[in-house]
């Protein structure tokens, strides 16, 4: 494994430096090899780099010469470690990153990630984290460190190095954390370049799945008379679990193809569902663990987004059944389970049919009609978010189930039973959210009028920003409530009469849906909604 990793660097040539320049730097280094630098500039940077390269070369030579006599190269190891620490000052001057990269030391440092001495490796990881965290496009227009990491396979080497780091050792745990921090910075600086490397060219998903799962080790001790087997659970520290879950979410958001790789190559969806199943009876024990669990739910949502293959995997792994259990048992994760089901049902006939088969209608309508009364703190549940997911699920069911099918018939029974109480609830929600949107519109108009009075064009919101504010105020949920009412009105005469019984209600629904049409990209969907409006 080690020799294989070293090969990543053997064929990488550092940038060319003239002989005269090398001689000049050597002379400077010989003069001030142990000098402390208060200020970094081009001259002192060159001194630092050449001093490091000398210590690096000396350590390599001594290790090759005295492979079985560590005491003969130990001093050079200490010197090398100190030299790497000195390089951290470079992170204070991103404007010198281009020069630093041109001097070729990224290649040397990259090879030290898999150095036999883990202290050396850890110090390089720490340095790389400092450098990439300070990467700034304004000071380093060429993004020198970012691109050098990509070019010299630094991320792949960092992933390989995870295999020898122990998450339960304090120093190595910090090295794992710093490795993840490097990945996070790379994703923030250029997700389209770095995410495919992390998901496809490396084995990072394998390590992340290992970190977020509890591992069990079995030890067998045999004596002359007995054999004893001891099983011990080793839990990954919650800080590493949490960071692993955050990285998963970030990679999925940056690279659509990574979602398929995670499912096909690593059976990722099933593993995430198995992990979540632990929290049906066992609730998160800390804020960090709560955030970790929420990240896993969010990752599943990303995996399901516009991805029918992943939805198939989710259905096969009994994801719908698990989410329904989370909701029925009123767990802390109830809202997250509703969100996952919302993503599952969107544009998927098979998902909607299976949802009805698994008696999901009973659970969904129970959540729709009742206010939450649970043993958990009320702060755990977000009523507006839950209502948003519930109404979009109801719309998905109405749109995706064949109107001639038994599934659709069972859905319509739910809407019409008990003297149309669900329709009354929908009307109640329509008025609630219509007022909220009206209130938001008034405030937005006041802000605009004030800006015009102050002649403050800089603070003017564009149309997209205004729409986002209105959607956040409840317009999104209102649109889906009115789409449901229009669909039901088209299918049931009594429901249509309820809507037509109020001229204001009928006009309000038409206003909301006409406005909604302007945001719809598909012409077929736009025509469908227009037909609904005409039928009201």
Coordinates of C-alpha atoms in Angstrom, one line a residue:
X1 CA 0.0 0.0 0.0
X2 CA 2.8 2.4 1.0
X3 CA 4.8 2.0 -2.2
X4 CA 1.7 2.4 -4.2
X5 CA 1.0 5.7 -2.6
X6 CA 4.5 6.9 -3.1
X7 CA 4.2 6.3 -6.8
X8 CA 1.7 9.1 -7.0
X9 CA 4.5 11.5 -6.4
X10 CA 7.4 9.8 -8.2
X11 CA 6.5 11.0 -11.6
X12 CA 5.5 14.5 -10.6
X13 CA 8.1 17.1 -11.5
X14 CA 8.4 20.3 -9.5
X15 CA 8.6 23.6 -11.4
X16 CA 12.1 24.4 -12.9
X17 CA 14.4 26.8 -11.0
X18 CA 17.6 28.1 -12.5
X19 CA 21.0 27.0 -11.2
X20 CA 21.9 30.6 -10.4
X21 CA 18.7 30.9 -8.3
X22 CA 19.4 27.6 -6.5
X23 CA 22.9 28.8 -5.7
X24 CA 21.6 32.1 -4.4
X25 CA 19.1 30.3 -2.1
X26 CA 21.7 27.8 -0.9
X27 CA 23.9 30.7 0.2
X28 CA 21.1 32.4 2.0
X29 CA 20.1 29.2 3.8
X30 CA 23.7 28.5 4.9
X31 CA 23.8 32.0 6.4
X32 CA 20.5 31.9 8.3
X33 CA 19.5 28.3 8.5
X34 CA 18.2 28.7 12.1
X35 CA 16.9 32.2 11.8
X36 CA 13.4 33.0 13.0
X37 CA 11.4 35.1 10.6
X38 CA 9.2 37.9 11.9
X39 CA 8.1 38.8 8.4
X40 CA 7.5 36.6 5.3
X41 CA 8.6 37.9 1.9
X42 CA 9.8 36.3 -1.3
X43 CA 13.4 36.1 0.0
X44 CA 12.5 34.5 3.4
X45 CA 10.0 32.1 1.7
X46 CA 12.8 30.8 -0.5
X47 CA 15.0 30.3 2.5
X48 CA 12.3 28.4 4.3
X49 CA 11.5 26.2 1.3
X50 CA 15.2 25.3 0.6
X51 CA 15.8 24.6 4.3
X52 CA 12.9 22.3 4.4
X53 CA 14.0 20.5 1.2
X54 CA 17.4 19.9 2.7
X55 CA 16.0 18.4 5.8
X56 CA 13.5 16.3 3.7
X57 CA 16.3 15.0 1.5
X58 CA 18.6 14.2 4.4
X59 CA 15.8 12.3 6.2
X60 CA 15.1 10.2 3.0
X61 CA 18.8 9.4 2.5
X62 CA 19.3 8.3 6.1
X63 CA 16.1 6.2 6.2
X64 CA 17.2 4.4 3.0
X65 CA 20.7 3.9 4.3
X66 CA 19.8 2.8 7.8
X67 CA 16.4 1.1 7.4
X68 CA 16.9 -1.2 10.4
X69 CA 18.6 1.3 12.6
X70 CA 16.0 4.0 13.5
X71 CA 18.4 5.6 16.0
X72 CA 20.6 6.7 13.1
X73 CA 17.8 8.7 11.4
X74 CA 15.8 9.8 14.5
X75 CA 17.6 13.2 14.8
X76 CA 16.9 14.0 11.1
X77 CA 13.2 13.1 11.8
X78 CA 13.0 15.7 14.6
X79 CA 14.7 18.3 12.4
X80 CA 12.2 17.6 9.6
X81 CA 9.3 17.8 11.9
X82 CA 10.5 21.2 13.1
X83 CA 11.0 22.4 9.6
X84 CA 7.4 21.5 8.6
X85 CA 6.2 23.5 11.6
X86 CA 8.1 26.5 10.4
X87 CA 6.3 26.4 7.0
X88 CA 3.0 27.3 8.7
X89 CA 3.9 30.9 8.6
X90 CA 3.2 30.7 4.8
X91 CA -0.5 30.5 5.6
X92 CA -0.3 34.2 6.8
X93 CA 0.6 35.3 3.2
X94 CA -1.7 33.9 0.5
X95 CA -0.3 36.4 -1.9
X96 CA 2.9 34.3 -1.8
X97 CA 1.1 31.0 -2.5
X98 CA 1.9 31.2 -6.2
X99 CA 5.7 31.4 -5.5
X100 CA 5.5 28.7 -2.9
X101 CA 3.8 26.3 -5.3
X102 CA 6.3 27.1 -8.0
X103 CA 9.2 26.1 -5.7
X104 CA 7.9 22.5 -5.8
X105 CA 7.5 21.7 -2.2
X106 CA 3.9 20.6 -2.4
X107 CA 5.2 17.4 -4.0
X108 CA 7.7 16.7 -1.3
X109 CA 5.1 17.5 1.4
X110 CA 2.5 15.4 -0.3
X111 CA 4.8 12.4 -0.1
X112 CA 5.2 12.9 3.6
X113 CA 1.5 12.3 4.2
X114 CA 2.3 8.6 4.2
X115 CA 5.6 8.9 6.0
X116 CA 6.3 6.0 8.3
X117 CA 6.6 8.4 11.2
X118 CA 3.0 9.4 11.9
X119 CA 4.1 12.6 13.7
X120 CA 5.6 13.8 10.4
X121 CA 2.4 12.9 8.6
X122 CA 0.2 14.6 11.2
X123 CA 2.3 17.8 11.0
X124 CA 2.0 17.9 7.1
X125 CA -1.8 17.4 7.4
X126 CA -1.9 20.3 9.9
X127 CA 0.2 22.5 7.5
X128 CA -2.0 21.7 4.5
X129 CA -5.1 22.5 6.5
X130 CA -3.7 25.9 7.5
X131 CA -2.7 26.6 3.9
X132 CA -6.0 25.7 2.3
X133 CA -8.1 27.4 5.0
X134 CA -6.3 30.7 4.1
X135 CA -6.7 30.3 0.4
X136 CA -8.1 33.5 -0.9
X137 CA -8.9 34.2 -4.6
X138 CA -8.4 38.0 -4.1
X139 CA -4.8 37.5 -2.8
X140 CA -4.1 34.4 -4.8
X141 CA -5.9 34.9 -8.1
X142 CA -4.7 31.6 -9.5
X143 CA -5.9 29.6 -6.5
X144 CA -2.4 28.1 -6.4
X145 CA -2.8 25.8 -3.3
X146 CA -6.2 24.6 -4.4
X147 CA -5.0 23.7 -7.9
X148 CA -1.7 22.2 -6.6
X149 CA -3.7 19.9 -4.4
X150 CA -5.8 18.8 -7.4
X151 CA -2.8 18.4 -9.7
X152 CA -0.6 16.4 -7.2
X153 CA -3.3 14.0 -6.0
X154 CA -3.2 15.4 -2.4
X155 CA -6.8 14.5 -1.7
X156 CA -6.5 10.9 -2.8
X157 CA -3.3 10.5 -0.7
X158 CA -5.1 12.0 2.3
X159 CA -8.0 9.5 1.9
X160 CA -5.6 6.6 1.7
X161 CA -3.9 7.8 4.8
X162 CA -7.1 7.5 6.8
X163 CA -6.6 3.7 6.9
X164 CA -3.8 4.1 9.5
X165 CA -5.4 6.8 11.7
X166 CA -7.1 5.7 14.9
X167 CA -10.1 7.8 15.7
X168 CA -9.8 6.9 19.3
X169 CA -6.3 8.3 19.6
X170 CA -6.3 12.0 20.5
X171 CA -3.6 13.1 18.1
X172 CA -4.7 10.9 15.2
X173 CA -8.3 12.0 15.8
X174 CA -7.2 15.6 15.3
X175 CA -5.4 14.5 12.1
X176 CA -8.7 13.0 10.9
X177 CA -10.5 16.2 11.8
X178 CA -7.9 18.3 9.9
X179 CA -8.1 15.9 6.9
X180 CA -11.9 16.5 6.8
X181 CA -11.3 20.2 7.2
X182 CA -9.1 20.2 4.1
X183 CA -11.8 18.3 2.1
X184 CA -14.4 20.8 3.3
X185 CA -12.3 23.8 2.2
X186 CA -11.7 22.1 -1.2
X187 CA -15.4 21.6 -1.6
X188 CA -16.1 25.2 -0.7
X189 CA -13.4 26.6 -3.0
X190 CA -14.3 24.4 -6.0
X191 CA -16.9 21.7 -5.4
X192 CA -17.2 20.8 -9.1
X193 CA -13.5 19.8 -9.3
X194 CA -13.0 18.3 -5.8
X195 CA -16.3 16.4 -5.2
X196 CA -15.8 14.0 -8.1
X197 CA -12.3 13.2 -6.8
X198 CA -13.5 12.5 -3.3
X199 CA -16.5 10.4 -4.5
X200 CA -15.1 8.7 -7.6
X201 CA -11.3 8.7 -7.6
X202 CA -10.8 7.9 -3.9
X203 CA -12.4 5.5 -1.4
X204 CA -13.6 8.3 0.9
X205 CA -17.2 7.0 1.0
X206 CA -15.9 3.7 2.5
X207 CA -14.2 5.5 5.4
X208 CA -17.1 7.9 6.0
X209 CA -19.5 4.9 6.2
X210 CA -17.1 3.2 8.7
X211 CA -16.8 6.3 10.8
X212 CA -20.6 6.9 11.1
X213 CA -21.3 3.3 12.0
X214 CA -20.6 1.6 15.3
X215 CA -18.0 -1.2 14.8
X216 CA -17.8 -4.4 16.8
X217 CA -14.6 -6.3 17.4
X218 CA -14.4 -9.9 18.6
X219 CA -11.4 -11.2 20.5
X220 CA -10.9 -14.9 21.1
X221 CA -8.5 -16.1 23.8
X222 CA -7.6 -19.7 23.9
X223 CA -6.0 -21.5 26.9
X224 CA -5.2 -25.2 27.3
X225 CA -8.6 -25.9 28.7
X226 CA -10.9 -23.1 27.6
X227 CA -11.7 -20.7 24.8
X228 CA -13.0 -17.3 25.7
X229 CA -14.6 -14.9 23.2
X230 CA -15.0 -11.3 24.1
X231 CA -17.0 -8.8 22.0
X232 CA -16.2 -5.1 22.4
X233 CA -18.0 -2.2 20.8
X234 CA -15.7 0.6 19.6
X235 CA -17.7 3.8 19.0
X236 CA -16.3 6.5 16.7
X237 CA -16.1 9.8 18.6
X238 CA -19.2 11.8 18.0
X239 CA -17.1 14.8 16.6
X240 CA -15.8 12.5 13.8
X241 CA -19.2 11.0 13.2
X242 CA -20.7 14.5 12.9
X243 CA -18.0 15.8 10.6
X244 CA -18.3 12.6 8.4
X245 CA -22.0 13.2 8.1
X246 CA -21.4 16.8 7.1
X247 CA -18.9 15.8 4.4
X248 CA -21.4 13.3 3.0
X249 CA -24.1 16.0 2.6
X250 CA -21.6 18.5 1.1
X251 CA -20.3 16.0 -1.5
X252 CA -23.9 15.0 -2.5
X253 CA -24.8 18.7 -3.0
X254 CA -21.7 19.4 -5.1
X255 CA -21.7 16.3 -7.4
X256 CA -24.9 14.7 -8.7
X257 CA -23.0 11.6 -9.9
X258 CA -21.6 11.0 -6.4
X259 CA -25.2 10.1 -5.3
X260 CA -25.3 7.2 -7.7
X261 CA -21.7 6.0 -6.8
X262 CA -22.7 6.0 -3.1
X263 CA -25.7 3.8 -3.8
X264 CA -24.3 1.5 -6.5
X265 CA -20.8 0.9 -5.3
X266 CA -21.3 1.2 -1.5
X267 CA -24.9 0.2 -1.0
X268 CA -25.1 3.5 0.8
X269 CA -28.8 4.1 1.2
X270 CA -29.4 0.8 2.9
X271 CA -26.5 1.4 5.3
X272 CA -27.8 4.9 6.2
X273 CA -31.3 3.4 6.8
X274 CA -29.8 0.7 9.1
X275 CA -28.0 3.4 11.0
X276 CA -31.1 5.5 11.4
X277 CA -33.1 2.5 12.6
X278 CA -31.1 2.6 15.9
X279 CA -32.8 5.9 16.7
X280 CA -36.4 4.6 16.8
X281 CA -36.0 3.4 20.4
X282 CA -32.8 5.2 21.3
X283 CA -33.0 9.0 21.0
X284 CA -29.9 11.2 20.4
X285 CA -28.0 11.8 23.6
X286 CA -26.5 15.2 22.8
X287 CA -26.9 18.2 20.6
X288 CA -24.0 16.8 18.4
X289 CA -25.7 13.5 18.0
X290 CA -29.0 15.1 17.2
X291 CA -27.2 17.2 14.5
X292 CA -25.5 14.0 13.2
X293 CA -28.8 12.2 12.8
X294 CA -30.4 15.2 11.0
X295 CA -27.4 15.2 8.6
X296 CA -28.1 11.5 7.8
X297 CA -31.7 12.4 7.0
X298 CA -30.6 15.3 4.9
X299 CA -28.1 13.1 3.0
X300 CA -30.9 10.6 2.2
X301 CA -33.0 13.5 0.8
X302 CA -30.1 14.6 -1.4
X303 CA -29.8 11.0 -2.6
X304 CA -33.5 10.8 -3.5
X305 CA -33.6 14.2 -5.3
X306 CA -34.5 13.7 -9.0
X307 CA -33.0 10.2 -8.9
X308 CA -35.2 7.3 -9.7
X309 CA -32.5 4.7 -9.3
X310 CA -31.8 5.8 -5.8
X311 CA -35.6 5.8 -5.1
X312 CA -35.7 2.2 -6.2
X313 CA -32.9 1.3 -3.7
X314 CA -34.7 3.2 -1.0
X315 CA -37.9 1.3 -1.6
X316 CA -36.1 -2.1 -1.7
X317 CA -34.4 -1.2 1.6
X318 CA -37.9 -0.6 3.1
X319 CA -37.2 3.1 3.6
X320 CA -40.9 4.0 3.4
X321 CA -41.7 1.6 6.2
X322 CA -38.9 2.9 8.4
X323 CA -40.0 6.6 7.9
X324 CA -43.6 5.7 8.8
X325 CA -42.4 4.1 12.1
X326 CA -40.5 7.3 12.9
X327 CA -43.7 9.3 12.4
X328 CA -46.1 6.9 14.2
X329 CA -43.9 6.7 17.2
X330 CA -43.7 10.5 17.4
X331 CA -39.9 10.4 17.7
X332 CA -37.7 13.5 17.6
X333 CA -37.1 12.7 14.0
X334 CA -40.7 12.8 12.9
X335 CA -40.3 16.0 10.9
X336 CA -37.2 14.7 9.1
X337 CA -39.0 11.5 8.3
X338 CA -41.8 13.5 6.7
X339 CA -39.3 15.4 4.6
X340 CA -37.7 12.1 3.4
X341 CA -41.1 10.8 2.4
X342 CA -41.9 14.0 0.6
X343 CA -38.7 13.6 -1.5
X344 CA -39.6 9.9 -2.1
X345 CA -43.1 10.5 -3.4
X346 CA -42.2 13.4 -5.7
X347 CA -42.6 12.3 -9.4
X348 CA -42.6 8.6 -8.5
X349 CA -45.7 6.5 -9.2
X350 CA -44.2 3.4 -7.7
X351 CA -43.3 5.2 -4.5
X352 CA -46.8 6.6 -4.1
X353 CA -48.4 3.1 -4.7
X354 CA -46.1 1.5 -2.1
X355 CA -46.8 4.3 0.3
X356 CA -50.6 3.5 0.1
X357 CA -49.9 -0.3 0.3
X358 CA -48.0 0.3 3.6
X359 CA -51.0 2.1 5.1
X360 CA -49.2 5.4 4.8
X361 CA -52.4 7.3 4.3
X362 CA -53.6 6.6 7.8
X363 CA -50.3 7.9 9.3
X364 CA -50.2 10.9 6.9
X365 CA -53.8 12.1 7.5
X366 CA -53.4 11.6 11.2
X367 CA -50.4 13.9 11.2
X368 CA -52.3 16.3 8.9
X369 CA -55.3 16.6 11.3
X370 CA -53.8 16.5 14.7
X371 CA -51.5 18.9 16.6
X372 CA -48.5 17.2 18.0
X373 CA -48.8 16.1 21.6
X374 CA -45.7 14.2 22.5
X375 CA -43.4 13.4 25.4
X376 CA -40.6 15.5 23.6
X377 CA -40.1 19.2 23.8
X378 CA -42.4 21.2 21.6
X379 CA -39.3 22.9 20.2
X380 CA -38.4 19.7 18.4
X381 CA -41.2 20.0 15.9
X382 CA -41.6 22.8 13.4
X383 CA -45.3 23.0 12.5
X384 CA -44.9 25.1 9.4
X385 CA -42.2 22.8 7.9
X386 CA -44.3 19.7 8.7
X387 CA -47.3 21.2 7.1
X388 CA -45.3 22.0 4.0
X389 CA -44.1 18.4 3.6
X390 CA -47.6 17.0 4.4
X391 CA -49.4 19.1 1.7
X392 CA -46.7 18.4 -0.9
X393 CA -47.0 14.7 -0.2
X394 CA -50.8 14.9 -0.6
X395 CA -50.3 16.7 -3.9
X396 CA -47.8 14.0 -5.1
X397 CA -50.4 11.3 -4.2
X398 CA -53.1 13.1 -6.2
X399 CA -50.9 13.6 -9.2
X400 CA -49.1 10.3 -9.4
X401 CA -51.8 7.7 -8.5
X402 CA -53.8 6.5 -11.5
X403 CA -57.3 7.9 -11.0
X404 CA -58.8 4.6 -12.0
X405 CA -56.7 2.6 -9.4
X406 CA -57.7 1.3 -6.0
X407 CA -54.9 3.4 -4.6
X408 CA -56.5 6.6 -5.8
X409 CA -59.9 5.4 -4.6
X410 CA -58.5 4.9 -1.1
X411 CA -57.0 8.4 -1.1
X412 CA -60.3 10.0 -2.1
X413 CA -62.1 8.1 0.7
X414 CA -59.7 9.7 3.2
X415 CA -60.6 13.2 1.8
X416 CA -64.3 12.7 1.9
X417 CA -64.8 10.7 5.1
X418 CA -66.2 12.1 8.3
X419 CA -68.2 14.8 6.5
X420 CA -65.3 16.2 4.5
X421 CA -63.3 17.1 7.7
X422 CA -60.0 17.0 5.7
X423 CA -61.4 19.5 3.2
X424 CA -62.3 21.8 6.1
X425 CA -58.8 21.5 7.4
X426 CA -57.4 22.4 3.9
X427 CA -59.7 25.5 3.8
X428 CA -58.5 26.5 7.3
X429 CA -54.9 26.2 6.2
X430 CA -55.7 28.2 3.0
X431 CA -57.0 31.1 5.0
X432 CA -54.1 30.9 7.5
X433 CA -51.4 31.0 4.9
X434 CA -53.2 33.5 2.6
X435 CA -53.2 35.9 5.5
X436 CA -49.5 35.2 6.2
X437 CA -48.6 36.0 2.6
X438 CA -50.7 39.1 2.6
X439 CA -48.9 40.3 5.7
X440 CA -45.5 39.6 4.1
X441 CA -46.6 41.4 0.9
X442 CA -47.6 44.5 2.9
X443 CA -44.2 44.5 4.7
X444 CA -42.3 44.1 1.4
X445 CA -44.2 47.0 -0.1
X446 CA -43.4 49.2 3.0
X447 CA -39.7 48.3 2.6
X448 CA -39.8 49.2 -1.1
X449 CA -41.6 52.5 -0.5
X450 CA -39.1 53.4 2.2
X451 CA -36.2 52.6 -0.1
X452 CA -37.7 54.8 -2.8
X453 CA -38.1 57.7 -0.3
X454 CA -34.5 57.3 0.8
X455 CA -33.4 56.9 -2.8
X456 CA -31.5 53.8 -1.7
X457 CA -31.2 51.8 -4.9
X458 CA -28.4 49.6 -3.4
X459 CA -30.8 47.9 -1.0
X460 CA -33.5 47.1 -3.7
X461 CA -34.4 43.4 -3.8
X462 CA -34.6 41.9 -7.2
X463 CA -37.7 39.9 -8.2
X464 CA -36.1 36.6 -7.4
X465 CA -35.2 37.8 -3.8
X466 CA -38.7 39.1 -3.3
X467 CA -40.2 35.8 -4.5
X468 CA -37.9 33.8 -2.1
X469 CA -39.1 36.0 0.8
X470 CA -42.7 35.4 -0.1
X471 CA -42.1 31.6 -0.4
X472 CA -40.5 31.6 3.0
X473 CA -43.5 33.5 4.4
X474 CA -45.8 30.6 3.4
X475 CA -46.5 31.1 -0.3
X476 CA -45.0 27.7 -1.2
X477 CA -47.3 25.9 1.2
X478 CA -50.3 28.0 0.1
X479 CA -49.7 27.2 -3.5
X480 CA -49.7 23.4 -2.9
X481 CA -52.8 23.7 -0.6
X482 CA -54.6 25.5 -3.5
X483 CA -53.4 23.0 -6.1
X484 CA -54.8 20.2 -3.9
X485 CA -58.2 22.1 -3.6
X486 CA -58.3 22.6 -7.3
X487 CA -57.5 18.9 -8.1
X488 CA -60.2 17.7 -5.6
X489 CA -62.7 20.2 -6.9
X490 CA -62.1 18.8 -10.4
X491 CA -62.8 15.2 -9.1
X492 CA -65.6 15.7 -6.6
X493 CA -68.8 17.8 -7.0
X494 CA -69.4 18.4 -3.3
X495 CA -65.8 19.7 -2.8
X496 CA -66.3 22.0 -5.8
X497 CA -69.5 23.3 -4.3
X498 CA -67.7 24.0 -1.0
X499 CA -65.2 26.2 -2.9
X500 CA -67.8 27.9 -5.1
X501 CA -69.8 28.7 -1.9
X502 CA -67.4 31.4 -1.2
X503 CA -66.6 33.9 -3.9
X504 CA -63.6 35.2 -2.1
X505 CA -62.1 31.7 -1.7
X506 CA -62.6 30.9 -5.3
X507 CA -60.9 34.2 -6.4
X508 CA -58.0 33.7 -3.9
X509 CA -57.3 30.2 -5.3
X510 CA -57.3 31.5 -8.8
X511 CA -55.0 34.4 -7.9
X512 CA -52.5 32.0 -6.2
X513 CA -52.5 29.5 -9.0
X514 CA -52.2 32.0 -11.8
X515 CA -49.2 33.4 -10.1
X516 CA -47.8 29.9 -9.6
X517 CA -48.0 29.2 -13.3
X518 CA -45.5 31.9 -14.0
X519 CA -42.9 30.0 -12.0
X520 CA -43.5 26.6 -13.7
X521 CA -40.9 25.6 -16.3
X522 CA -42.7 22.7 -17.9
X523 CA -45.3 23.7 -20.6
X524 CA -47.3 20.5 -20.0
X525 CA -47.6 21.3 -16.2
X526 CA -48.5 24.8 -17.0
X527 CA -51.3 23.7 -19.3
X528 CA -52.5 21.3 -16.6
X529 CA -52.8 23.9 -13.9
X530 CA -54.6 26.3 -16.3
X531 CA -57.2 23.5 -16.9
X532 CA -57.6 23.2 -13.1
X533 CA -58.2 26.9 -12.8
X534 CA -60.8 26.8 -15.5
X535 CA -62.6 24.0 -13.8
X536 CA -63.0 25.7 -10.5

